[in-house]
PDB file of C-alpha atoms in Angstrom:
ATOM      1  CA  UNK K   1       0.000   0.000   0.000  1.00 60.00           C
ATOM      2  CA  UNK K   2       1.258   3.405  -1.151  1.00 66.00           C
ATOM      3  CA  UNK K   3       2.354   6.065   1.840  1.00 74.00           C
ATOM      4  CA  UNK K   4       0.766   9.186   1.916  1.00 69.00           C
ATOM      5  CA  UNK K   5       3.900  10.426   0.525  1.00 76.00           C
ATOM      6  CA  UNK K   6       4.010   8.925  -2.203  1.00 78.00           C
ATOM      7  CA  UNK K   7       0.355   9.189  -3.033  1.00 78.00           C
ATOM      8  CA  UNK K   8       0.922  12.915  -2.717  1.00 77.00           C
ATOM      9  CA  UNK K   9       3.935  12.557  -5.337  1.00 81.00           C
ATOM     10  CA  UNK K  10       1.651  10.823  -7.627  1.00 80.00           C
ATOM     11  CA  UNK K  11      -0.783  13.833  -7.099  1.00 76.00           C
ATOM     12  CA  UNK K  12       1.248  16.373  -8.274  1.00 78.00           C
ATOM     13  CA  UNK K  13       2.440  14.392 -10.798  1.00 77.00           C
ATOM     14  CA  UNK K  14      -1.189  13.406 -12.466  1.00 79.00           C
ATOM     15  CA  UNK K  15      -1.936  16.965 -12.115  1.00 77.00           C
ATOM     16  CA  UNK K  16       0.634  18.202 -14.013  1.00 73.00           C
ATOM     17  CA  UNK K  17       0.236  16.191 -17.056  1.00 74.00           C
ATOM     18  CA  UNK K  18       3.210  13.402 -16.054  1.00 74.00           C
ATOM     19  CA  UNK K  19       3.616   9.798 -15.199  1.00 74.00           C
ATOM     20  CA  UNK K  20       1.941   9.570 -12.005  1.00 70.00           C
ATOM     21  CA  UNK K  21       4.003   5.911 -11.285  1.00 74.00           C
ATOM     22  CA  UNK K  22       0.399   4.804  -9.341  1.00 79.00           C
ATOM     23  CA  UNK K  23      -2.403   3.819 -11.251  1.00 79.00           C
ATOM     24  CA  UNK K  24      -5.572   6.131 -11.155  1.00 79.00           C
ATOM     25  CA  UNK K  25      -7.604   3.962  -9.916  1.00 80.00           C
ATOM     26  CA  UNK K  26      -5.401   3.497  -6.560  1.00 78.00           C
ATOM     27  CA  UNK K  27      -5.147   7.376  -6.246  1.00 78.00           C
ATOM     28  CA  UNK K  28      -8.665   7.830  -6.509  1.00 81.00           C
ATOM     29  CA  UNK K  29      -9.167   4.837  -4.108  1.00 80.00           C
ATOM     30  CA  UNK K  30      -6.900   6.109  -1.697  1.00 79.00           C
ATOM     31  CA  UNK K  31      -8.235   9.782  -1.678  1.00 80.00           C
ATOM     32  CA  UNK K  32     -11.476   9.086  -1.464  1.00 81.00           C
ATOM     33  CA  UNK K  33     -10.890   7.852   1.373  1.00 80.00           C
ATOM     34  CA  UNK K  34      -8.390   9.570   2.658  1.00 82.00           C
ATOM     35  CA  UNK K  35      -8.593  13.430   4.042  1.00 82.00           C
ATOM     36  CA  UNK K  36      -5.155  14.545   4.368  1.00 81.00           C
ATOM     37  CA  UNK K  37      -4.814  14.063   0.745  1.00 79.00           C
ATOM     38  CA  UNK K  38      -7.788  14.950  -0.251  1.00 81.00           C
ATOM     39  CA  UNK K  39      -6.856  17.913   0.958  1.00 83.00           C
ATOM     40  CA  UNK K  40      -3.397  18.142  -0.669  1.00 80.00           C
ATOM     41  CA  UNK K  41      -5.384  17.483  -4.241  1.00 79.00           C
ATOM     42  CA  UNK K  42      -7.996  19.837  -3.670  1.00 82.00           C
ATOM     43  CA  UNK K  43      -5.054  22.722  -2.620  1.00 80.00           C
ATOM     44  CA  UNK K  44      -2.607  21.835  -6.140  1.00 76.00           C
ATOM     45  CA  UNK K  45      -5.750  21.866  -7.897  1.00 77.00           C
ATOM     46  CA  UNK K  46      -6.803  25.552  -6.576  1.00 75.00           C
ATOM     47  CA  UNK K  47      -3.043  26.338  -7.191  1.00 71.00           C
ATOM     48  CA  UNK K  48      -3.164  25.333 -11.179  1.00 70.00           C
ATOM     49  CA  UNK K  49      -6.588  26.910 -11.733  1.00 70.00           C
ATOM     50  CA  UNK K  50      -5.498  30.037 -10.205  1.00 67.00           C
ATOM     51  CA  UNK K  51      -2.325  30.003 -12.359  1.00 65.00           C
ATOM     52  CA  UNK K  52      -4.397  28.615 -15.370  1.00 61.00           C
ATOM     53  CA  UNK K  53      -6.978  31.590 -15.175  1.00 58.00           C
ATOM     54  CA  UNK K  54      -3.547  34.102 -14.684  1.00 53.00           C
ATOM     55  CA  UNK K  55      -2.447  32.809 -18.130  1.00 53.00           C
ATOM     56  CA  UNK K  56      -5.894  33.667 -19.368  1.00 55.00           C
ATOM     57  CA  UNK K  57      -6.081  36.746 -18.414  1.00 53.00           C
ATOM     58  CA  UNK K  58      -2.936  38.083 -19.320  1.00 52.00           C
ATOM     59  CA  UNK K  59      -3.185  37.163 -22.898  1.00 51.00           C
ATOM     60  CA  UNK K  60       0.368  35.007 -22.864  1.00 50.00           C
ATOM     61  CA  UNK K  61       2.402  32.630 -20.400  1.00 50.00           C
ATOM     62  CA  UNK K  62       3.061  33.705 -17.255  1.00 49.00           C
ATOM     63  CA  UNK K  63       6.925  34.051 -16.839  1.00 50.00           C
ATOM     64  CA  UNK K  64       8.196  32.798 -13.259  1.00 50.00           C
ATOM     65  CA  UNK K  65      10.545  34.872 -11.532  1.00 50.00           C
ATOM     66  CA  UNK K  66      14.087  35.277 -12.372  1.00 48.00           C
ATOM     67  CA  UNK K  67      14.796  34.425  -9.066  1.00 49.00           C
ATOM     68  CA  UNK K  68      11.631  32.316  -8.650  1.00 48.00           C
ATOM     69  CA  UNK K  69      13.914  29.476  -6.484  1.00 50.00           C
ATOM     70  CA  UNK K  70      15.453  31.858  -3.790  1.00 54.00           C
ATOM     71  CA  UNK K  71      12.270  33.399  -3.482  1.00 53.00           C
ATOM     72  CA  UNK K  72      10.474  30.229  -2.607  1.00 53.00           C
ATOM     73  CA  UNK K  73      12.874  28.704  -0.250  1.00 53.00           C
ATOM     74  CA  UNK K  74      13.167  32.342   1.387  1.00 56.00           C
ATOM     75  CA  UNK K  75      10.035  32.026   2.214  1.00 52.00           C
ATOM     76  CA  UNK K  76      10.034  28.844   4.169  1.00 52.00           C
ATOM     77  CA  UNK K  77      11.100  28.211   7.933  1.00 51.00           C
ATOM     78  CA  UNK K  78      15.119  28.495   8.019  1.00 58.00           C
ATOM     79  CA  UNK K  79      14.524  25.517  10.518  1.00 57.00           C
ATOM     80  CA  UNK K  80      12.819  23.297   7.703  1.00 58.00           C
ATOM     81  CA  UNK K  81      15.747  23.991   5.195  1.00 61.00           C
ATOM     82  CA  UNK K  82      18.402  23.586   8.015  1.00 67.00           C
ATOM     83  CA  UNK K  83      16.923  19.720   8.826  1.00 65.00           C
ATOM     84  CA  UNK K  84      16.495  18.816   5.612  1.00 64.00           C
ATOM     85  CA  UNK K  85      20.518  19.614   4.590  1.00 73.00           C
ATOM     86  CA  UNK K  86      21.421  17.656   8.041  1.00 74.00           C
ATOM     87  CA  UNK K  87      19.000  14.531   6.681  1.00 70.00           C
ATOM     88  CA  UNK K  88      20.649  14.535   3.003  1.00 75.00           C
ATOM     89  CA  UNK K  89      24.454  14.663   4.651  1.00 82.00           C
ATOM     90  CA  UNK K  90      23.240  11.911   6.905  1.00 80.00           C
ATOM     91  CA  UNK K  91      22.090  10.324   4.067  1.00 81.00           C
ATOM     92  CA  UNK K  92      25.509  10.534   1.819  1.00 86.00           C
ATOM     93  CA  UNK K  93      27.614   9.200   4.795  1.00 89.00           C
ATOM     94  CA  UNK K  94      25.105   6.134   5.463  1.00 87.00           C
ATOM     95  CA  UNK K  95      25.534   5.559   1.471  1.00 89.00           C
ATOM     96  CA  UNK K  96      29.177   6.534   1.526  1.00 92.00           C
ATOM     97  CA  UNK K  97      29.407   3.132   4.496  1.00 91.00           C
ATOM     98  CA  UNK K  98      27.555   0.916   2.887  1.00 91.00           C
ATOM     99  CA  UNK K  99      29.812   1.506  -0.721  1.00 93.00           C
ATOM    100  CA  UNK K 100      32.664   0.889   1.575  1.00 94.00           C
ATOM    101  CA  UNK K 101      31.834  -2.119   3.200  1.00 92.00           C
ATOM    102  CA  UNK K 102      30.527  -3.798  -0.054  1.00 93.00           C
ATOM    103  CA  UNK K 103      33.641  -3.318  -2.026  1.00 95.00           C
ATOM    104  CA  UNK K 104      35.394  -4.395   1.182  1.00 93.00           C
ATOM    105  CA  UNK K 105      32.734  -7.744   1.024  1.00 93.00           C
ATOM    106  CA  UNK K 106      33.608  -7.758  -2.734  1.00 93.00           C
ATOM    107  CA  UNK K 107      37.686  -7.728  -2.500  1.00 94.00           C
ATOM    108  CA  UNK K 108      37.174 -10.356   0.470  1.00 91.00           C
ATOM    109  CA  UNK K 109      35.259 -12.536  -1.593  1.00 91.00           C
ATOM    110  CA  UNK K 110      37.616 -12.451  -4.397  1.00 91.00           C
ATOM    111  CA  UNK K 111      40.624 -13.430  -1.631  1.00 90.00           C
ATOM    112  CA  UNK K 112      38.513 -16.085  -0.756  1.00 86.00           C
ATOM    113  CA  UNK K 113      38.137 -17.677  -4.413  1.00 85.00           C
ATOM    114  CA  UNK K 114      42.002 -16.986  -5.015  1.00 85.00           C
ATOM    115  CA  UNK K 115      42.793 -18.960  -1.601  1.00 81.00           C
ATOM    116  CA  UNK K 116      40.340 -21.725  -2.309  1.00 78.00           C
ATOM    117  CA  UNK K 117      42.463 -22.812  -5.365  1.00 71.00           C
ATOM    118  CA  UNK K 118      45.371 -23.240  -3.839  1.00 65.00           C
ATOM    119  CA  UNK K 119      44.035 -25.956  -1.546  1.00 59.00           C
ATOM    120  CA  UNK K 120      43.262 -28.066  -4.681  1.00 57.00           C
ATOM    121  CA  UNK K 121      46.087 -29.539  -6.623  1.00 52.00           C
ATOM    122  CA  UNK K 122      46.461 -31.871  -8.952  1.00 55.00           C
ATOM    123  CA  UNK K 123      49.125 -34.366  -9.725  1.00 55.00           C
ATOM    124  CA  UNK K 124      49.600 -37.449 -12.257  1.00 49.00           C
ATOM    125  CA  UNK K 125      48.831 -40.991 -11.411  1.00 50.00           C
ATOM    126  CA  UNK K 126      50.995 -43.828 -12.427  1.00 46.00           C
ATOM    127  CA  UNK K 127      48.822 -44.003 -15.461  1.00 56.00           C
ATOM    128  CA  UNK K 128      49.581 -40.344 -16.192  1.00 54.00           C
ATOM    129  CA  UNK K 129      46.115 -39.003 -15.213  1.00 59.00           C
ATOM    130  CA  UNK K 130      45.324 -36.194 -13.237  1.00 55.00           C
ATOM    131  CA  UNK K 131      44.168 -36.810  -9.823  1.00 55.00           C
ATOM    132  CA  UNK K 132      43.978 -34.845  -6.565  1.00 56.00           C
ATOM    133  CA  UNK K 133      47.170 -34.090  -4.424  1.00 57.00           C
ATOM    134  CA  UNK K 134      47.601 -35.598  -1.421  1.00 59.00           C
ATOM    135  CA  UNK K 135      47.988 -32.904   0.583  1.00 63.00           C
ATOM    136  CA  UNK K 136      44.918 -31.086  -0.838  1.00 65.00           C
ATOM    137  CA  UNK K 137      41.507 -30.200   1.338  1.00 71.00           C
ATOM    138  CA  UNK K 138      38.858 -30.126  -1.322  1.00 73.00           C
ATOM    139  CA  UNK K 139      36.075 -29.563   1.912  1.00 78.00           C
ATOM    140  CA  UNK K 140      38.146 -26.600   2.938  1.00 76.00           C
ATOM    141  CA  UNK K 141      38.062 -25.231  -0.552  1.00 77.00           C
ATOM    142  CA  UNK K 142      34.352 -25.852  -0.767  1.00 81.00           C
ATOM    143  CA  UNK K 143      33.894 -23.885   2.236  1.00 80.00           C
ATOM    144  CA  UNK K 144      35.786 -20.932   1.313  1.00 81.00           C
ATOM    145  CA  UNK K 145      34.023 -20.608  -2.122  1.00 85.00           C
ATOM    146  CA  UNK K 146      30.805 -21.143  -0.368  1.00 85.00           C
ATOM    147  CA  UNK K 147      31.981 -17.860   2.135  1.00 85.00           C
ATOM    148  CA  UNK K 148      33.128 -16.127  -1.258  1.00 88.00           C
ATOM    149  CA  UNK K 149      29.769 -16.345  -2.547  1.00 89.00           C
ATOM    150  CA  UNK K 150      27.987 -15.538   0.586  1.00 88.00           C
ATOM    151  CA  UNK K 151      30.162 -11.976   0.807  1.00 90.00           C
ATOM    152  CA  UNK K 152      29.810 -11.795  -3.213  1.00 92.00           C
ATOM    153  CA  UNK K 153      26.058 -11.599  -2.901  1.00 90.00           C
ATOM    154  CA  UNK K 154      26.384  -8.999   0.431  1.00 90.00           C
ATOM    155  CA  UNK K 155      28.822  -6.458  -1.867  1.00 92.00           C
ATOM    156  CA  UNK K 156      26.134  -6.510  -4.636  1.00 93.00           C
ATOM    157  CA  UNK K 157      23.909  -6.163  -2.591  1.00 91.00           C
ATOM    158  CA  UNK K 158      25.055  -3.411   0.000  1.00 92.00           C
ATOM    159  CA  UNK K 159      26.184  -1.129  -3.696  1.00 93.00           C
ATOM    160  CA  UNK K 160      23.109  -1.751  -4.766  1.00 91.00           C
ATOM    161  CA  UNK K 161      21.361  -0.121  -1.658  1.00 88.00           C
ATOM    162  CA  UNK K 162      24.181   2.567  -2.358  1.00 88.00           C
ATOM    163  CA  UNK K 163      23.013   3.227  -5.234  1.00 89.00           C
ATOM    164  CA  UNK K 164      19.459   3.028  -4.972  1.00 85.00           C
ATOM    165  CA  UNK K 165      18.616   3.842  -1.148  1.00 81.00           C
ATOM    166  CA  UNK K 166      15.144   2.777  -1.604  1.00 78.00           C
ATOM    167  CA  UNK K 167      16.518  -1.029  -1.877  1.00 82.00           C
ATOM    168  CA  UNK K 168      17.648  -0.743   1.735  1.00 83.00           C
ATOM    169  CA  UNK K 169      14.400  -1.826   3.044  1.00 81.00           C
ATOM    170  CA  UNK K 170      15.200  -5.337   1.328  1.00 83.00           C
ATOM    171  CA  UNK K 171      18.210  -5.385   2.067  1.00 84.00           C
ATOM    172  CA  UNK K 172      17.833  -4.925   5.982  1.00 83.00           C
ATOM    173  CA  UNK K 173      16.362  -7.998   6.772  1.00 85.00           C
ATOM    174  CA  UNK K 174      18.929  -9.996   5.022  1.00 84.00           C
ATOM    175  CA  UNK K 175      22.460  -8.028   6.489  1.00 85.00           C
ATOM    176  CA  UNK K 176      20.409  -8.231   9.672  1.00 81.00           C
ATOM    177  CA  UNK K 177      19.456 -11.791  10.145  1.00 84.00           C
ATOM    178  CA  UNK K 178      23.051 -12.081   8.997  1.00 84.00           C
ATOM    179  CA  UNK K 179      24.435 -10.515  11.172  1.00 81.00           C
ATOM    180  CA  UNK K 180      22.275 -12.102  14.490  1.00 83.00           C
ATOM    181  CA  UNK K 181      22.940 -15.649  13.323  1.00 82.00           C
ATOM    182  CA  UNK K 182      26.615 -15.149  12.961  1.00 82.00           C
ATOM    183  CA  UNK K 183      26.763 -13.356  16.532  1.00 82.00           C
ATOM    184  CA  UNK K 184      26.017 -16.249  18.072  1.00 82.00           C
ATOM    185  CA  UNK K 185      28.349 -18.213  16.678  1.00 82.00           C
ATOM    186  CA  UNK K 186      31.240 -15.362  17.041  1.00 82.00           C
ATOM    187  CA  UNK K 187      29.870 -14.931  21.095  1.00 83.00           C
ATOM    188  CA  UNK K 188      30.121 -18.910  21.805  1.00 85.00           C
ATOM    189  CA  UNK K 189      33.654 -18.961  20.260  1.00 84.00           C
ATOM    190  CA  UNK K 190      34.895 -15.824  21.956  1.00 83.00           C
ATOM    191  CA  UNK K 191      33.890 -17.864  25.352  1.00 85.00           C
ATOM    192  CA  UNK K 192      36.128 -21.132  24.214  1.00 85.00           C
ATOM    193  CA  UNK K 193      38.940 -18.853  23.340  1.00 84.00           C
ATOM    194  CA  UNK K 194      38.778 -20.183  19.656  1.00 83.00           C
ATOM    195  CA  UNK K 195      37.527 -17.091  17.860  1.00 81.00           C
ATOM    196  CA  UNK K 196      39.542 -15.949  15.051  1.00 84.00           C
ATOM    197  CA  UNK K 197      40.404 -12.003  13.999  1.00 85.00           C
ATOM    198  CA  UNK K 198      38.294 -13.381  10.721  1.00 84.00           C
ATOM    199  CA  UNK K 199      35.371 -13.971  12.674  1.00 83.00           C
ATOM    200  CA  UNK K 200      35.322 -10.904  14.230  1.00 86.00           C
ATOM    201  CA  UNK K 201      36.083  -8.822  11.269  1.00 87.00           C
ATOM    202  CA  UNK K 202      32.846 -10.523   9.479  1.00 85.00           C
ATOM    203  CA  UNK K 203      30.757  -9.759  12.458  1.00 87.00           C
ATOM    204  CA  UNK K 204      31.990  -5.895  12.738  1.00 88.00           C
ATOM    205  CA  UNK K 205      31.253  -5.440   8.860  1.00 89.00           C
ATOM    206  CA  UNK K 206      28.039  -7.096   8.750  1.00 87.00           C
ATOM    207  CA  UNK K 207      26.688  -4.914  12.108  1.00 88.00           C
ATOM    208  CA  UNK K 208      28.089  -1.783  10.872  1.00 89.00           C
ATOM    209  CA  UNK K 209      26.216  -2.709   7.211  1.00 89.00           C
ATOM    210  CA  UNK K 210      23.129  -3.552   9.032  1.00 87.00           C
ATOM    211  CA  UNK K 211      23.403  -0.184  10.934  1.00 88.00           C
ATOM    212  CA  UNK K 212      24.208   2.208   7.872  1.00 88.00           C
ATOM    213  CA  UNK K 213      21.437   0.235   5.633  1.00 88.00           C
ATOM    214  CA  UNK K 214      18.914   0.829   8.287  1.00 86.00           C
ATOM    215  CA  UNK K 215      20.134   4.627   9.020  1.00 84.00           C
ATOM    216  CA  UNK K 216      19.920   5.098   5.139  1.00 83.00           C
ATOM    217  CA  UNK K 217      16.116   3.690   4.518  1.00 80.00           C
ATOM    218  CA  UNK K 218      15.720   6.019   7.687  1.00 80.00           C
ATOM    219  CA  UNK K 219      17.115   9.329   6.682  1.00 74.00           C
ATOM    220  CA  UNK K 220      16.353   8.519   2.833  1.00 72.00           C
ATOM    221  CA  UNK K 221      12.001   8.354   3.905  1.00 73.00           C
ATOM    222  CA  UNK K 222      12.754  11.469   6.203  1.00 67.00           C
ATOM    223  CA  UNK K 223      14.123  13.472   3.385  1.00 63.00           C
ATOM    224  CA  UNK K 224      11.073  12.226   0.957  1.00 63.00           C
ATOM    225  CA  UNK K 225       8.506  13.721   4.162  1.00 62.00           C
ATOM    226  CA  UNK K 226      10.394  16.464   4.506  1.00 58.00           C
ATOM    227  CA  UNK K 227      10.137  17.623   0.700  1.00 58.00           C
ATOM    228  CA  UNK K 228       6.733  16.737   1.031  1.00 58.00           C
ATOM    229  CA  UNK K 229       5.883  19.104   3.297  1.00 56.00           C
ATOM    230  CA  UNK K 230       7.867  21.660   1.918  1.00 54.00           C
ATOM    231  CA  UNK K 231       5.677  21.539  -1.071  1.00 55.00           C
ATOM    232  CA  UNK K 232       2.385  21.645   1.089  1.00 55.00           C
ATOM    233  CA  UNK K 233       3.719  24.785   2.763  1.00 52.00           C
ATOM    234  CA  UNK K 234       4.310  26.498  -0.995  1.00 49.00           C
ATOM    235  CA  UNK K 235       0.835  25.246  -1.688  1.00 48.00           C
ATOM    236  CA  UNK K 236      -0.497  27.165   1.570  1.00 49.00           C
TER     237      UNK K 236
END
């Protein structure tokens, strides 16, 4: 179900002749039922009739103001403008994390696949066919490519939420549950004495991932309300 947000996005978006990303029929759904934006369509409405019947009037388009930008945002609360800068640096750093701990997943995975070939050699038989090395651990290597895939898939998808901040959400569950089920394992080994600098590496990056994903689906939907309201209070 769409957020008032977004259904508001969609609004102004309809209204103005462009790809409202919502079908019509949901809109309508939703503000029929729905006063807040009911309201918030009944005020953009009122605001391009008024602008419409301007253009009428005056024979030709209406030119903005040269400074039409500055004059707007001088208008609203210094407070609003102050928050919202504070929520998009907030935002960059949380993205800024999560692109460094997936290329640091990425270039960990990669050690992984180098490492797990080494533990794999071959040598001749007596018949001169190639068989596996004595010495070789073909379950060790089969972990370590299974662990190379596991942070493979984390650095795609930790630059992906990078990129695209509205993945987070999906991501967060995953990099979470990660990170819990791991914990335990990290907590029971630090008790025997037998945990490895490894282990605790994987556990730091995955919390810290966890963390920034969740900070940035945070700070990304309080940027999207904040613009929101910034256009209700133009519409006012």
């Amino acid at each position: 179900m769409p957020s008032h947000d977004e259904i508001q996005t969609a609004l102004s978006a309809r209204i103005d002749g462009e790809p409202a990303g919502i079908a019509d029929e949901i809109l309508d759904a939703h503000v029929s039922g729905c006063e807040r934006c009911q309201t918030f369509q009944n005020r953009a409405l009122a605001l391009t009739r008024s602008m419409h019947h301007a253009n009428e009037h005056s024979g030709d388009e209406l030119t903005p103001p040269r400074q039409l930008t500055e004059d707007i945002l001088a208008g609203v609360e210094p407070t609003w403008r102050r928050s919202a800068r504070r929520a998009e640096l907030n935002t960059i750093l949380a993205r800024l994390t999560l692109l460094v701990c997936g290329v640091g997943f990425g270039i960990w995975a990669v050690v992984q696949v180098i490492a797990s070939g080494g533990l794999i050699p071959q040598t001749l038989d007596v018949q001169g066919e190639a068989v596996l090395d004595p010495s070789a651990d073909p379950q060790l290597a089969t972990a370590l490519m299974e662990g190379a895939a596991l942070r493979a898939g984390v650095s795609l998808g930790l630059l992906a939420a990078a990129w695209r901040p509205y993945w987070a959400s999906g991501l967060m569950p995953v990099v979470g549950a990660m990170g819990m089920f791991f914990s335990g394992f990290i907590v029971r080994d630090l008790v025997l004495g037998v945990a490895t600098s490894e282990q605790i590496l994987l556990i730091a990056m995955l919390l810290v991932s966890a963390l920034a994903t969740a900070w940035l689906w945070i700070r990304y939907r309080y940027v999207q309300h904040r613009y929101v309201q910034l256009g209700n209070h133009i519409i006012e």
